Backbone as a printed PyTorch tensor [residue, N CA C, xyz], in Angstrom:
tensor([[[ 11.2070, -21.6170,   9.6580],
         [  9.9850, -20.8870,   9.4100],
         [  9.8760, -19.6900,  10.3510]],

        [[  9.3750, -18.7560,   9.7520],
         [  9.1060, -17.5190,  10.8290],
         [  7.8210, -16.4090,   9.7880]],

        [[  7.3490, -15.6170,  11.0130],
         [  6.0450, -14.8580,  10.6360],
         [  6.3460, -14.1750,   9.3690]],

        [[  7.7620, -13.4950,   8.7020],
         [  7.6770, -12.9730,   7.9200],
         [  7.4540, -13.8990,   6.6180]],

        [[  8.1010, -14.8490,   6.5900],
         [  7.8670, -15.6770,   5.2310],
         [  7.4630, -17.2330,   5.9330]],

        [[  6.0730, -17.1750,   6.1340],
         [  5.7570, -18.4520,   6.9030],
         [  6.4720, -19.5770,   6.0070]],

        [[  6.1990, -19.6470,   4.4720],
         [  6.6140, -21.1180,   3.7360],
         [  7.9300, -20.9610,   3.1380]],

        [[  8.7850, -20.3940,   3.5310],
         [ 10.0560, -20.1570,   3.3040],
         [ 10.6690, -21.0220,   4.0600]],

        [[ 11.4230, -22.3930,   4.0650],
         [ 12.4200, -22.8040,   4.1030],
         [ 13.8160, -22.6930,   4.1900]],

        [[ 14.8310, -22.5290,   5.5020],
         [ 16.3650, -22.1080,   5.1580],
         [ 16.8480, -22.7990,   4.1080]],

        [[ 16.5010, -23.8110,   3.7220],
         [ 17.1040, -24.5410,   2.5440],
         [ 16.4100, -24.3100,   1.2730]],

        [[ 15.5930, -23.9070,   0.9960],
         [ 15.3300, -22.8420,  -0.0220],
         [ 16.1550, -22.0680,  -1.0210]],

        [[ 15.7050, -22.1890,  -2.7930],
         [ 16.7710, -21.5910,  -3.3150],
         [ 16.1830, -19.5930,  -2.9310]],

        [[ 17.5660, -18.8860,  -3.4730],
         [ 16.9560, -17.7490,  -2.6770],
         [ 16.5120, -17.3950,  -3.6040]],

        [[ 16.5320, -17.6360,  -5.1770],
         [ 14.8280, -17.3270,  -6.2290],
         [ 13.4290, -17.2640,  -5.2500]],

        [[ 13.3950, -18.8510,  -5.0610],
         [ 12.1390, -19.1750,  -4.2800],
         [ 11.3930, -18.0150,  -3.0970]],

        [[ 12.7900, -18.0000,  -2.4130],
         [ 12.0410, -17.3390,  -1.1260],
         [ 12.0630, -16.2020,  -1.8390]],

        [[ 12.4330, -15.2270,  -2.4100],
         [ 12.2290, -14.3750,  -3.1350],
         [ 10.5910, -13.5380,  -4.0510]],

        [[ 10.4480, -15.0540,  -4.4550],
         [  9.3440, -15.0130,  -5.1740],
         [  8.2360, -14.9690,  -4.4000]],

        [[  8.2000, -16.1020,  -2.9050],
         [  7.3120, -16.0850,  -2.2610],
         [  7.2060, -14.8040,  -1.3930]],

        [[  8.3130, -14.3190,  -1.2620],
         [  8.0890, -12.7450,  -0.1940],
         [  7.4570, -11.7570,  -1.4390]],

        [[  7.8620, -11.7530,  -2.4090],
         [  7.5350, -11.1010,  -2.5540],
         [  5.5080, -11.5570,  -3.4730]],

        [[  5.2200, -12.2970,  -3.7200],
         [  4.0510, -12.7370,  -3.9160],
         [  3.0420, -12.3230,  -2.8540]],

        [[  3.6460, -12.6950,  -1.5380],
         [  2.5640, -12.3350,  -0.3890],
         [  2.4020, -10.7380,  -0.3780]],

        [[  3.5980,  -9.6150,  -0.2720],
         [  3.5840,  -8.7750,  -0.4850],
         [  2.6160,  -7.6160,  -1.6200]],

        [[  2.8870,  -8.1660,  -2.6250],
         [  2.1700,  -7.9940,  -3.4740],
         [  0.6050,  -8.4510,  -3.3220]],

        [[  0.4710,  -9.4440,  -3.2100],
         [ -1.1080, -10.0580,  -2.8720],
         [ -1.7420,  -8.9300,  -1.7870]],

        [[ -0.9980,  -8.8600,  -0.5240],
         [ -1.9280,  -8.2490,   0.0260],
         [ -2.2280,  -6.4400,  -0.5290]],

        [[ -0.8810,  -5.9980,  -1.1800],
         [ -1.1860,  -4.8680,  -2.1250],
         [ -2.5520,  -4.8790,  -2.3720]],

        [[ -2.9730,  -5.5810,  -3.8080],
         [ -3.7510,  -6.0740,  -4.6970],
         [ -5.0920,  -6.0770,  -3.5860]],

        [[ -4.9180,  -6.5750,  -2.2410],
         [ -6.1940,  -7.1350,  -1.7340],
         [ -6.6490,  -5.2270,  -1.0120]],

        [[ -5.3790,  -4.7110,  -0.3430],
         [ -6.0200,  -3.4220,  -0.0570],
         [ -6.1870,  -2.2250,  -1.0290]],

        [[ -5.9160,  -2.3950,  -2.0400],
         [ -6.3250,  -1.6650,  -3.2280],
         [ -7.8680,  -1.9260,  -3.3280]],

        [[ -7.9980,  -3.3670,  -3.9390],
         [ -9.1890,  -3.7090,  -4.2120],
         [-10.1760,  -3.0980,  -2.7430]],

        [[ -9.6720,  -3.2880,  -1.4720],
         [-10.8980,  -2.8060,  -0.2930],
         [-11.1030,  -1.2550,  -0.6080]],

        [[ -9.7760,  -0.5530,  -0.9540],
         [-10.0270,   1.2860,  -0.7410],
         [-10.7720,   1.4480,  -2.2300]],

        [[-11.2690,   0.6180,  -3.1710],
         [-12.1830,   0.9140,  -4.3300],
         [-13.5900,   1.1190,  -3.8400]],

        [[-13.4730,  -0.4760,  -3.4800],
         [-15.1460,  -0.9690,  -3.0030],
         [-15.8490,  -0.0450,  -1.8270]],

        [[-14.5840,  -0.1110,  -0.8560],
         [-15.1250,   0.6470,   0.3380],
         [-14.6610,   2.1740,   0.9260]],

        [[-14.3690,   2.9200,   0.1500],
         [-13.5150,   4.4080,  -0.1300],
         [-13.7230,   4.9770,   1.1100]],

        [[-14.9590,   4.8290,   1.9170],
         [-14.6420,   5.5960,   3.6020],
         [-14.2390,   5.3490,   4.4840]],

        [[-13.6550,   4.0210,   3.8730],
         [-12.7410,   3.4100,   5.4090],
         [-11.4060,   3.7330,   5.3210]],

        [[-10.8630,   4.4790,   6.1540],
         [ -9.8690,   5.1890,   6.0460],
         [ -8.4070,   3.8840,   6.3450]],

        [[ -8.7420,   2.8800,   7.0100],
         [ -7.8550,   1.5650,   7.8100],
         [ -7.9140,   0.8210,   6.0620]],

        [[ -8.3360,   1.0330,   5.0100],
         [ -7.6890,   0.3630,   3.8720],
         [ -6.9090,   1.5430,   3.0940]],

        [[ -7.0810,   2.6720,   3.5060],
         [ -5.7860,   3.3350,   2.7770],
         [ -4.6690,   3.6470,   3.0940]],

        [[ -5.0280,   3.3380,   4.5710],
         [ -3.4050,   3.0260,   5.7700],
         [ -3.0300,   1.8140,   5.3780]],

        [[ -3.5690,   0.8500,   5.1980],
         [ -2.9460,  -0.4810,   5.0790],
         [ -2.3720,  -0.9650,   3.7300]],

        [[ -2.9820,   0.0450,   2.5640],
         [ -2.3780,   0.4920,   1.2110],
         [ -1.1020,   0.8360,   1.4290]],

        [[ -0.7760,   1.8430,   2.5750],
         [  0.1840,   2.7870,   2.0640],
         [  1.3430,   1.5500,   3.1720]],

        [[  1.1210,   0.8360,   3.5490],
         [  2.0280,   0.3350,   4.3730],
         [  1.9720,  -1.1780,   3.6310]],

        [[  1.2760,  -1.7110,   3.1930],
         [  1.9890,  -2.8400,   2.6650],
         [  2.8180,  -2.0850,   0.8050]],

        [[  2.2820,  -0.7740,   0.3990],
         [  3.4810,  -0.9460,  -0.4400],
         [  4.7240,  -0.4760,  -0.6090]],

        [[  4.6800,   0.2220,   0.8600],
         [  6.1860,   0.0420,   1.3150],
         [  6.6610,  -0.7730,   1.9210]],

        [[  6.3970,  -2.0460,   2.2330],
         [  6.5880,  -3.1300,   2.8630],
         [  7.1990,  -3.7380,   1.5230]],

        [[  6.3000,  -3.8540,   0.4250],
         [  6.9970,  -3.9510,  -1.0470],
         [  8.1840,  -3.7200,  -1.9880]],

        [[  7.8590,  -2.5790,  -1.5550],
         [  8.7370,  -1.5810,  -1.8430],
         [ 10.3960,  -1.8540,  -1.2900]],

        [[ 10.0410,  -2.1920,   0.0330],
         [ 11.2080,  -2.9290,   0.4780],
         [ 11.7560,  -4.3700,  -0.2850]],

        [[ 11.1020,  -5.4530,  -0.1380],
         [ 11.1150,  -6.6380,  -0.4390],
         [ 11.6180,  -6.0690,  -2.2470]],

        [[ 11.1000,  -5.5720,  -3.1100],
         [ 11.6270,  -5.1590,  -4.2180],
         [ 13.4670,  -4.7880,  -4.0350]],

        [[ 13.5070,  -3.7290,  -2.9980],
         [ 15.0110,  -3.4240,  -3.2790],
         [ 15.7810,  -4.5810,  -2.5030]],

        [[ 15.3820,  -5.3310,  -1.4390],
         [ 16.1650,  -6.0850,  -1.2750],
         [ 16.3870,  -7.6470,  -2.8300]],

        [[ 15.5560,  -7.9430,  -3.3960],
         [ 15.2190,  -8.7750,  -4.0610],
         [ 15.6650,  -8.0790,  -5.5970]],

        [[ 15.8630,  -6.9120,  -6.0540],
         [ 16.1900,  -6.1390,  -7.2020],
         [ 17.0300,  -7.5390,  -8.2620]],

        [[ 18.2650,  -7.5670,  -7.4160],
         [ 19.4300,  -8.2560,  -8.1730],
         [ 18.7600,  -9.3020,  -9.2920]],

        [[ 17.9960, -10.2080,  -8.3760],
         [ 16.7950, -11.1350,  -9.3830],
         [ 15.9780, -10.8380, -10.1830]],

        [[ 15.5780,  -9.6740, -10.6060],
         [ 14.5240,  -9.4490, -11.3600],
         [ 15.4950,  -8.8440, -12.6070]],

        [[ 14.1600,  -9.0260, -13.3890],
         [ 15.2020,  -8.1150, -14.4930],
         [ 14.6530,  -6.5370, -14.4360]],

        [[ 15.8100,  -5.8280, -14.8830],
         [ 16.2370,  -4.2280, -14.6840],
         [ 14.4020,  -3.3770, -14.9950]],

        [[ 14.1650,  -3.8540, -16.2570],
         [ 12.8930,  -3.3270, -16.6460],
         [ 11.6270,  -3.5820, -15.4410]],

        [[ 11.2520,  -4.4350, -15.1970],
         [ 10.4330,  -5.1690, -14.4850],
         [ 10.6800,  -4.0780, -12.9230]],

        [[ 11.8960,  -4.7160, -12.1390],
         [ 12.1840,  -3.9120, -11.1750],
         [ 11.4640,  -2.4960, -11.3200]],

        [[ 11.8680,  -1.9870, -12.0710],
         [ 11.7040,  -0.4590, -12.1390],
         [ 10.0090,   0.1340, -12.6730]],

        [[  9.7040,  -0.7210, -13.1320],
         [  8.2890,  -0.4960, -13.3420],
         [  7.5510,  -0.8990, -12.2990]],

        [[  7.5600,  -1.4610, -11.3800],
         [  6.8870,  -1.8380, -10.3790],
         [  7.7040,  -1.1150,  -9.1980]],

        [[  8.8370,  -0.6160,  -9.0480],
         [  8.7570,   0.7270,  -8.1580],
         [  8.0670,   1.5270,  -8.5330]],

        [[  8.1860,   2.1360,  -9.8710],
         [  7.5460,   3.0560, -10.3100],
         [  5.4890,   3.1600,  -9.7370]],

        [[  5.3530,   2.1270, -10.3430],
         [  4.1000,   2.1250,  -9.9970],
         [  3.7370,   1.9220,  -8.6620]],

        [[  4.6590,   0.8820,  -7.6390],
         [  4.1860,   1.2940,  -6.1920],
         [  4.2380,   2.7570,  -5.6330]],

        [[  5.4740,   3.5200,  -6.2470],
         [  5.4420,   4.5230,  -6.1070],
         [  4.2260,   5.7370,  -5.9580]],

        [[  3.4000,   5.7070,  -7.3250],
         [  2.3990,   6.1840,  -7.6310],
         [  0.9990,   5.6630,  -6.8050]],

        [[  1.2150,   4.5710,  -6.7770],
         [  0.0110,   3.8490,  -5.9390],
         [  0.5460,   4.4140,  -4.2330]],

        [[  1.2010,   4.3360,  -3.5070],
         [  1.5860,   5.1340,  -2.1430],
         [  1.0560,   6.4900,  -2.4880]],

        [[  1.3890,   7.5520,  -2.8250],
         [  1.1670,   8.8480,  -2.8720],
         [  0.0010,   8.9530,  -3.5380]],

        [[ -1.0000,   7.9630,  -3.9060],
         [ -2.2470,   8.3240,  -4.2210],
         [ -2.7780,   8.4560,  -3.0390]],

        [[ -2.5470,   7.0450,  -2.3510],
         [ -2.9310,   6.8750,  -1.0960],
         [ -2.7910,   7.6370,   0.1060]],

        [[ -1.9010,   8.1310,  -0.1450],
         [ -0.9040,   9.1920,   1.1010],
         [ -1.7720,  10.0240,   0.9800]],

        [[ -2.3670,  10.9780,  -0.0510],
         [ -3.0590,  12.0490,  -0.0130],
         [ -4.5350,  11.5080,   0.6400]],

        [[ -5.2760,  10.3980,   0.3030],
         [ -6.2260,  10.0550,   1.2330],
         [ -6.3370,   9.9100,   2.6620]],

        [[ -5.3840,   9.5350,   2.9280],
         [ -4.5800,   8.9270,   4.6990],
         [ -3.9710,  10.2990,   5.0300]],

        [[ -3.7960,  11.5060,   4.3660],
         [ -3.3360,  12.6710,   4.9360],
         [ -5.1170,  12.8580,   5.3130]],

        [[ -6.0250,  13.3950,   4.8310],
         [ -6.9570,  13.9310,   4.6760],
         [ -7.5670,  13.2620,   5.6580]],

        [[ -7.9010,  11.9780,   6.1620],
         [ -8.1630,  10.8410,   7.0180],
         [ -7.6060,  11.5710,   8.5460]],

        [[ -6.2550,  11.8440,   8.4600],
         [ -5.7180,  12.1750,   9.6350],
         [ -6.0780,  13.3100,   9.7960]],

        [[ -5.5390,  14.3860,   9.2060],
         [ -6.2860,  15.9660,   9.2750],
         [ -7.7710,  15.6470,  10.0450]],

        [[ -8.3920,  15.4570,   9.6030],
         [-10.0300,  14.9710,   9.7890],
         [ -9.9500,  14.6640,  10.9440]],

        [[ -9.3370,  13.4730,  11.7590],
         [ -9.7940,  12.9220,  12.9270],
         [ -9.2420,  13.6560,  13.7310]],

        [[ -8.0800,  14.6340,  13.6550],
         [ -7.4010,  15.7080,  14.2480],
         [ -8.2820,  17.4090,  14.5380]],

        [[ -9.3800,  17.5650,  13.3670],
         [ -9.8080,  18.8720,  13.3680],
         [-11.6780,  18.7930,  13.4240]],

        [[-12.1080,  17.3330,  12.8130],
         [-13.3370,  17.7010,  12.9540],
         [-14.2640,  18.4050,  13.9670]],

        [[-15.0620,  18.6980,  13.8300],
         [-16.2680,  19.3400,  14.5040],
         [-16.6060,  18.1580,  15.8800]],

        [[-17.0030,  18.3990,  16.6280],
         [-17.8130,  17.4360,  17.5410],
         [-18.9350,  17.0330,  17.4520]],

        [[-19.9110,  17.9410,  16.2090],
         [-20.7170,  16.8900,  15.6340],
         [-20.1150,  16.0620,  15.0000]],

        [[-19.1790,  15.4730,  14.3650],
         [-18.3220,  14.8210,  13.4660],
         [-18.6480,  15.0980,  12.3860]],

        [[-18.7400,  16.4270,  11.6170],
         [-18.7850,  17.0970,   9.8580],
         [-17.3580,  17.3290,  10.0240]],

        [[-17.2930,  16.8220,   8.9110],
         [-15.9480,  17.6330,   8.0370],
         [-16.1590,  18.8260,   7.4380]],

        [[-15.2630,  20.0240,   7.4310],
         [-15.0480,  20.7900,   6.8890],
         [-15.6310,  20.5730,   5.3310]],

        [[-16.0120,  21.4000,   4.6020],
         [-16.4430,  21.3140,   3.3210],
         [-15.0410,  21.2620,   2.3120]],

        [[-14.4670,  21.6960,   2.8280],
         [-13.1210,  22.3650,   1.0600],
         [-11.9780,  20.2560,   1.8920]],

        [[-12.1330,  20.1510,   2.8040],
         [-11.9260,  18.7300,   3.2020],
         [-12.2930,  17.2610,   2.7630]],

        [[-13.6780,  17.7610,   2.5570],
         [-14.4060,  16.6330,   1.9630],
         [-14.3830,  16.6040,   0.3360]],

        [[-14.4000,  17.9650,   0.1020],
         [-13.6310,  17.6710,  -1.2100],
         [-12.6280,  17.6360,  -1.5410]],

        [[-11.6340,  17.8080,  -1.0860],
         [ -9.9560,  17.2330,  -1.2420],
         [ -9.8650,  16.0840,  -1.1320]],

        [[-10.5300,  14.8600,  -0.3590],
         [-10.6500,  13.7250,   0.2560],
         [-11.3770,  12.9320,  -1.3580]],

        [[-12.5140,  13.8300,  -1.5310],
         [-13.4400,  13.2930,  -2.4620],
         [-12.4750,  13.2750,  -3.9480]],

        [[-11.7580,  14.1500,  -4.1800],
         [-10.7970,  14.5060,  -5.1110],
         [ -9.7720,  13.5900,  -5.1360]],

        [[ -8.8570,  13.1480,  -4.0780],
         [ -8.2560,  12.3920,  -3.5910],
         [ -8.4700,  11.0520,  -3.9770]],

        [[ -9.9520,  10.6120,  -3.7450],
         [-10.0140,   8.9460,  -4.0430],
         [-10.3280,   8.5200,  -5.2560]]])
C-alpha cells in the first residue's frame, strides 16, 4: 500500500489497479469541476482542476494499453479541453494577485476576461 493508490495491492491484477488509479483520479476531476461551477471565485478550485487533470492525464497514458483506442482518446481529448478552460481562469487568477491595486480591484478589461473565462 502507498499514498498514491491507497487500495492497490502488489498482488493485484494490473486491470484492477488500473481502474482504481484511475477512478480516484477521475473522481477528484469530477469533484473540482463540480467546486469551480458552484463556487467560480475561488481561484484554489481552478488550480486544483488544472492539476488533478493532468495528474489524469498521466494515469491515462500510462494505463492507455488497457483501454480501448476510442475511449482513450476521447477522454484525453476532453481532459484536454477541460485543462485549458481552466488554464485561462488560473492565468487570470495569477495575473490578478500579481498586478492588483492595493485596494484589491481588478482591472476592468481583467474582470472581464476572467468573467468570460468561467
Amino acid at each position: 500500500m502507498n499514498k498514491w493508490a491507497p487500495d492497490v495491492d502488489p498482488s493485484d491484477p494490473v486491470a484492477d489497479a488500473a481502474a482504481q488509479s484511475l477512478q480516484a483520479r477521475f473522481d477528484a476531476v469530477r469533484h473540482y469541476l463540480r467546486q469551480s461551477i458552484e463556487c467560480p471565485e475561488r481561484a484554489e478550485n481552478f488550480h486544483q482542476l488544472r492539476v488533478w487533470t493532468r495528474r489524469s492525464e498521466a494515469a491515462l497514458a500510462l494505463y492507455a494499453d488497457l483501454l480501448p483506442n476510442q475511449l482513450a482518446k476521447w477522454l484525453r481529448k476532453w481532459l484536454k479541453r477541460l485543462r485549458r478552460a481552466a488554464g485561462r481562469v488560473r492565468d487570470c487568477d495569477v495575473f490578478a494577485a500579481r498586478t492588483v491595486a492595493a485596494n484589491g480591484r481588478w482591472p476592468k478589461k481583467l474582470r472581464a476576461e476572467r468573467a468570460r473565462a468561467v
